[in-house]
Structures are given as structure tokens and as C-alpha cells.
Amino acid sequence: METNGFSSPRPDAFPAGLRVLVVDDDPTWLKILEKMLKKCSYEVTTCNLAREALDLLRERKDGFDIVISDVNMPDMDGFKLLEHVGLEMDLPVIMMSVDGETSRVMKGVQHGACDYLLKPIRMKELRNIWQHVFRKRIQEVKDIESHEGLEEIQMMGNSMEQSDDGYLFCGVDLISGKKRKDTDNKQDDRHYGDPSSVKKARVVWTVELHQKFVKAVNQFGFDIGPKKILDSMGVPWLTRENVASHLQKYRLYLSRLQKENELKASFGGMKQSDISKDTPGNVCLQNSSNASRNSVTNGSSGICGSKVPIKNVDSKICVEDMKVASVQMAEPKEALIGDITDPQKSSNSRTGLNHSFGQIGLDVKYEPKILTQYSWTEVPPVQFEQEHMPHFQSQSWSTEVRPVHFKPEQKPHVQSESSFSHLPLARNHIQVDCRTEPILSHHPIPSTNEKDKRADIGPNCIKSRRQGIGIVTSVESTAQLFSVQPKSHLTHCKEFEPIPCSMWNMKNHSLEKIPLNDVDSSQRNLILGTGSGFRLLDEELRRYSPQGDFHPQNAGFENIESFDYSNQGIIADIPPLLYDSLNFDYGNPSETMEYPVIDQGLFIA
Amino acid sequence: MERNLHRQLANMKKSLFDQGYLDEQFIQLEELQDAANPNFVEEVVTMYYRDSARLIQNIDHALEKNPLDFAKLDNYMHQFKGSSCSIGAKKLKNECTQFKEYCETGNGEGCKRTFQQVKKEYAALKKKLEHYFQFARQVGPVEKACRPK
């Protein structure tokens, strides 16, 4: 095996000197490929075992530009290696096989391969592999710029003072901020103009590093920006860009997991729909994601637009550990019963959604903030129960809800108000109607005071699916659950075992897909203050999924009020969605630490 | 005389191609041969025969089992096929494909029959290539038409 020193590419000679790692268990092919690549003036390292290859990659961080791997290997499936490399090292990977079946090729692409070559491989095919490296570098450069732009926007949003004017203008500011950022970035373009010459120190995401990353993400929630993750990871040599791009990949991975889980769930059958909530809090405690999923889907289909007894709703929401919630839910539940109104599918839904969540009190729990703070497996119990889960479709939720930067603090704030007249709907709203009612902004349950400010939201909320969710009470209880206090918030969250952040992340990911178009523009404006501002933000989010600095610590409910709408909307949406999505996506919310396990699974070579 | 040898060598190669023993991949290998690796093709072929002997054995053993594990057979053959195409063994590759088809349909008899063919082709090609390389060595490290780098 030819080994290279820790070499750096020669930028001026690109693509010559490209550092390629070839992995193939067939020694004959290894020899041939090595020779071919050398003829292309690449620096070749060969490896006949996948595990060895991974070790090599981890050892030599930033030692390779591209990996070429066979699909069929004895010690590890080529696709798995592909995933590992993508997540840990973020290198382009080319797959090879003598089998050119469409399904295999598709699988390769799905797992992230940037190309799939059929054996016997011609030299001319290898000559061009540098394009994948080049492409990735260009994308990374763009990502960094976007990250910075987005973060700036989010930071601006965070620092928004509480005042109605504050968030009315925030949209504007965001836009102008973004524009400013763009201009700045353009000046930097020159610097990035030649990606081939930019030697980015490639971070090798070792298992330990990734675990730190996951821990940080779980701690703050997926919605949090890379900066926060970076800070909490405490790895001095890691940059925000490293974290940001890793975060993206991570979300991709989670969303893929989510899809797989959803697929499974759909087969699980939608029985949950009728889980009556005899046990107020515990109903939702369905451990299987399937259950939640089913319930949700069932719920949505059944409930959309119809009155749904809270009972059903609760049961559907399989929130695993809603123990705490259950207690609290009990109250709201009763309140909710009989107050079910048809969820309104309208643009209002967005606001309604927010509100509905608030009502349930549990919704408040959802506050994205809370969710983010929870570890993966934690599921805010309360929220689900109250929610009218019929709509609970992780998918729809995810698509609709765009967990934009949400501010946890906001939630608590709202809850304390306990005047959520319009909250209850949120949940239902979110779940099912995600499609019809784009929930652009999830407003934390506004307090009564807020009501005026959020008048637009309020009434909407009330109208839109108010599923008879106990509002006031629930809100209050939720509020308590979610205490805003920076520290307590976290504490509370933990009690609930919030939905794993990872799930939420997945949702975020999917949420990002929610087209803004769905949102009624007026609604949007309401929420954003300036519709365009939101859209802008939304697009950013779409790209990145909220990475704004998540300040779980935001103390006080005041923040809620000052919440700039764009953020709020986003955040508000998140909670309900989060739960839903979390439930759904997360295959087994039964254990709290499920996500970490899964995560580790990925890295268990 | 040299020219004669060269021509003979060329003819040998041509007939190998004409008879379908070798395909384009073999030429690729020849093009890889250069001053740094003057016997590249022969080295590769030698490596192939050494490694593939193991695979042949695996398949033989698997074919003796009862009942036949087609998934395993398919897997072994997949490896063998991949290896065989590395040197451009055309006929051999085709037989491998046939074998895999029988595996898919669970045709044990078909598999066994085809594998006999595989082994035959495998042996025949080996002989021809040995002959070819021997002759090539005789002809000497002649200036092969190397493509300029």
C-alpha cells in the first residue's frame, strides 16, 4: 500500500496532485486503478479494506481529496463507507462496481455518491474525477458565505428589542441586513474566486468529534446555529464553517433516516388514531414512532377540518415520555374537550397554528425552543397529548413547518400569559394541515398582552383549528413546563423529555422544504412584519435550516413579545411540528437516548 | 528476424482478440505499461490468476453443498466476474454472467454446468496468455508503441 505523507495538493497544478484514496478488495483492480490514477498525475493511496480506509481517512485529516470505493467489499458495505466518509470527512466519494443495475446505481446516489463507475473502468473516466472535488469546493465556498449571511440575519433577529415595532421592522432589517451581507460577501468572492487554490483544512469528523457535535446539537436543538454548536463543543481548532457544513450533512442524514422511518411507520398501520385519552397525559406516550406516525396521519386525514375530540388527538400523539405532560395535559384536555372546532385550513392556519399550540398548553411545550433543548429522545409529553394529532403527520408537518430559528424563550413567555385564547389550534393545525395551512411561523402562544399585537395571529388561531384544546389552562401549564428562565427552561424541557433534537432536525430539514407560497401572504406579513423579510429569511432557512443562534437561555417572557415575527413564526411552528415530526421521524421515541444510539450506530464501523 | 518476431507477437495478440478471449480492457492495460512498469500487463495477469484461483475454489466448494446457497454463489461469482473483467477476459466474463443468471433463477444444474464452462475458459485463457507473455519476453523489451504521456 502506497502511503503518502500528509501532503497538500498543489493548487497551481490542479487537478494534478489530486489526492485519491482507492478502496477495493480486489487486488488486481487495486493495482490497475493505482496505475491509471498515477498516469493521471494524481497522488494515489490504495487500501483493500474499508475499515482500514476509514482509519486512514480519520488519521490523516485533510489528507485526501477524493475517495474511490468498490461497492462490494467483505468487511463493510461500500454504501456504508460512503455514508461515513460523507458525514465524517465530507469528501466526494465515487463508487465502482461490475454491477450496473439501475437500483444499485440509484442506491449509490442516494447514499451520497457523487459518481458511480462501471467496471471495467477506462482511464478516461478517471481523468475527470477531479471535477467532483472542484464542485465540492465551490459549494463549500458558497455555503460559507450563506452561513455567514444567515447567521447575521439571525443574530439581528435575536437582538431585536421587544416591541411591536421591533418585529415589524425586523423583517426589513433582516432584508437589509442580508443585502448588506451579500455585498460584503461579494467582496470576499475574489478571495474565494479560485476554489481550486483554496485549501480548506478539511476536518475529519472522528467519532468523538461527531459525538461532541451531536451532544451540542441535542443540547441546543437542531435549530441552533453552527456558532453555538461550535462554542459548546469546545474544540479550539474547529471553525464555524466546519460545523456548519457538517450540520447540513447531518440534517440530510437525519432526514433520510426520517424518511425511512416514515416509510416503516406507514406500514405500521395507522391504528393509533383512536387512542383515546383516558389517561390524559399518558395517552400520548406512545413509544413507537409508528404509533405516533400513524396517529398523526390518521388524525390528519380524519380530522382535518372536523371537530376532533381532544381525546383522539391526545392519543394520537404518541409522545413517548409525556409523563410530565400527562399530568399537565389532563387539565388542558378537559378544557379542550368540547371546544373543538374545525381546523381552519387557511392561510390563517399559520397563525392559528401558532395559537393552537399555545392553547394546548402543550403546544407551548412545543415551543421549538424547548424541543431543541431536549435530547433526541425526549419528547415533550405535554404537547402531544393535547394536540390534536389527527393532523399529525410528520411529513406534512415537516414540510409545512419551517422551523426557523425559534426562540425558546418566547414560548415560556407566552405560556405564562395563559391567555391563550387562540392557541389550541396550533397542534392540529400543524399536523394535518400543514399542507393546506402552511405554517410559516409558529407563534408561540401569545399572551393576552400580546394578543393585541398578535391580533392577527390570535383571531386566526382561534378560528383555525381550534381543536378544542384547552387554552388557558393548558397554556399555563405549559408555560410552567417551559419556563422561560434560561436555566429553568432547560430544566423543564428536560422533564418532558423533549423530542429528540435530531428528530427535530430532521423536521427542520423537511420543513425547509415547505414552500413559502403556501403561506398566505397576508399571514406572512403579519407574522413577519414584512412579508418579504420573512420570505428572505425563509429562503435562507430553507437552505440552511435555522441556524440562527439559538438562545435557549433567553430569559423571560419578554422575549416572546419582542420576538421578531419572523423568528417567532418559525419557532412557533416548530414546536408542534417538532413533536410531530419527531414522533414520526423518530422511529422509536421509546428511549430517550435513542438518537445517540443511532448516531453512534453510524459510526460503528 | 526481429520484425518477424514482432509480427508474430502481434498476430498472436490479434488472434486472441479475434477469438474473443480478450477485449478492450486488455489494451487499456497495455497502454498503462511504461518505463516505470515495463511488465505491467504480465504482472496484472499473474496477480489475477493467483487471486482468482481462490475464488474458483470457493465456488467449487459452494457448488458441492446441498442445498445450494444461490445468494452465496452469486456473491462469489460477482467477485470473480469483477476480477475477470479487469484483465479483459471477454469469454470468461460472459460465462460468469450466464452463471449469475442461473443463480437468480435458482437453477442448480445450470449453475454447475456453466461453471464447468467457466473453468474451461479460465484455463484456456491462462494458457494462451502464458504463451503470449513468454513470446513477448523473447521478443524482448521492444519499443512498444507507447503513447506519449
Short mmCIF file of N, CA, C and O in Angstrom, two decimals, chain A residues 17 20 33 73 95 189 217-218 256 297 376 396 424 450 528 541 547 567 574 588:
data_model
loop_
_atom_site.label_atom_id
_atom_site.label_comp_id
_atom_site.label_asym_id
_atom_site.label_seq_id
_atom_site.Cartn_x
_atom_site.Cartn_y
_atom_site.Cartn_z
N GLY A 17 -1.90 16.15 -8.86
CA GLY A 17 -1.62 16.09 -7.44
C GLY A 17 -2.84 15.84 -6.60
O GLY A 17 -2.77 15.86 -5.38
N VAL A 20 -5.96 10.90 -4.04
CA VAL A 20 -7.05 9.94 -4.17
C VAL A 20 -6.82 8.75 -3.27
O VAL A 20 -5.71 8.22 -3.18
N LEU A 33 -6.06 0.32 -10.93
CA LEU A 33 -6.54 1.67 -10.65
C LEU A 33 -5.40 2.57 -10.19
O LEU A 33 -5.32 3.74 -10.56
N MET A 73 -17.66 -5.15 -0.77
CA MET A 73 -16.43 -5.44 -0.04
C MET A 73 -16.77 -6.36 1.13
O MET A 73 -17.86 -6.26 1.69
N MET A 95 -18.29 5.61 -6.43
CA MET A 95 -18.49 4.17 -6.26
C MET A 95 -18.14 3.46 -7.54
O MET A 95 -18.27 4.01 -8.63
N ASP A 189 -15.68 37.43 -2.58
CA ASP A 189 -15.69 36.43 -3.63
C ASP A 189 -14.34 36.27 -4.27
O ASP A 189 -13.92 35.20 -4.65
N VAL A 217 -25.67 19.64 19.57
CA VAL A 217 -26.91 19.81 18.83
C VAL A 217 -28.09 19.42 19.69
O VAL A 217 -29.11 20.10 19.73
N ASN A 218 -27.94 18.34 20.38
CA ASN A 218 -29.04 17.90 21.24
C ASN A 218 -29.28 18.87 22.36
O ASN A 218 -30.41 19.06 22.81
N ARG A 256 -32.98 11.63 5.88
CA ARG A 256 -33.07 10.37 5.20
C ARG A 256 -33.56 9.29 6.15
O ARG A 256 -34.41 8.47 5.83
N THR A 297 -51.03 10.54 11.06
CA THR A 297 -51.59 10.51 9.71
C THR A 297 -53.07 10.28 9.80
O THR A 297 -53.86 10.86 9.08
N TRP A 376 -32.49 14.03 21.94
CA TRP A 376 -33.22 13.36 20.89
C TRP A 376 -34.44 12.64 21.33
O TRP A 376 -35.48 12.72 20.72
N SER A 396 -46.16 15.99 6.79
CA SER A 396 -46.77 17.24 6.43
C SER A 396 -46.22 18.30 7.34
O SER A 396 -45.96 19.40 6.96
N PRO A 424 -55.08 26.79 20.97
CA PRO A 424 -55.30 25.37 20.83
C PRO A 424 -55.14 24.83 19.43
O PRO A 424 -54.67 23.75 19.25
N GLU A 450 -50.06 40.17 24.49
CA GLU A 450 -49.56 40.02 23.15
C GLU A 450 -50.70 40.01 22.18
O GLU A 450 -50.56 40.22 21.01
N LEU A 528 -44.42 38.30 9.80
CA LEU A 528 -43.11 38.84 9.60
C LEU A 528 -43.02 40.31 9.84
O LEU A 528 -41.97 40.84 10.03
N LEU A 541 -33.42 29.99 5.39
CA LEU A 541 -33.64 28.85 6.25
C LEU A 541 -33.75 27.61 5.41
O LEU A 541 -33.28 26.55 5.76
N GLN A 547 -30.27 28.18 11.51
CA GLN A 547 -29.03 28.00 12.22
C GLN A 547 -28.76 29.19 13.08
O GLN A 547 -27.65 29.43 13.50
N ASN A 567 -38.85 35.21 13.30
CA ASN A 567 -38.33 34.13 14.10
C ASN A 567 -39.45 33.41 14.78
O ASN A 567 -39.51 32.21 14.87
N ILE A 574 -42.46 25.42 14.83
CA ILE A 574 -41.62 24.28 15.10
C ILE A 574 -42.17 23.40 16.18
O ILE A 574 -42.21 22.20 16.03
N ASN A 588 -38.12 5.36 17.09
CA ASN A 588 -38.50 4.81 18.38
C ASN A 588 -38.30 5.78 19.49
O ASN A 588 -37.30 5.75 20.16
#
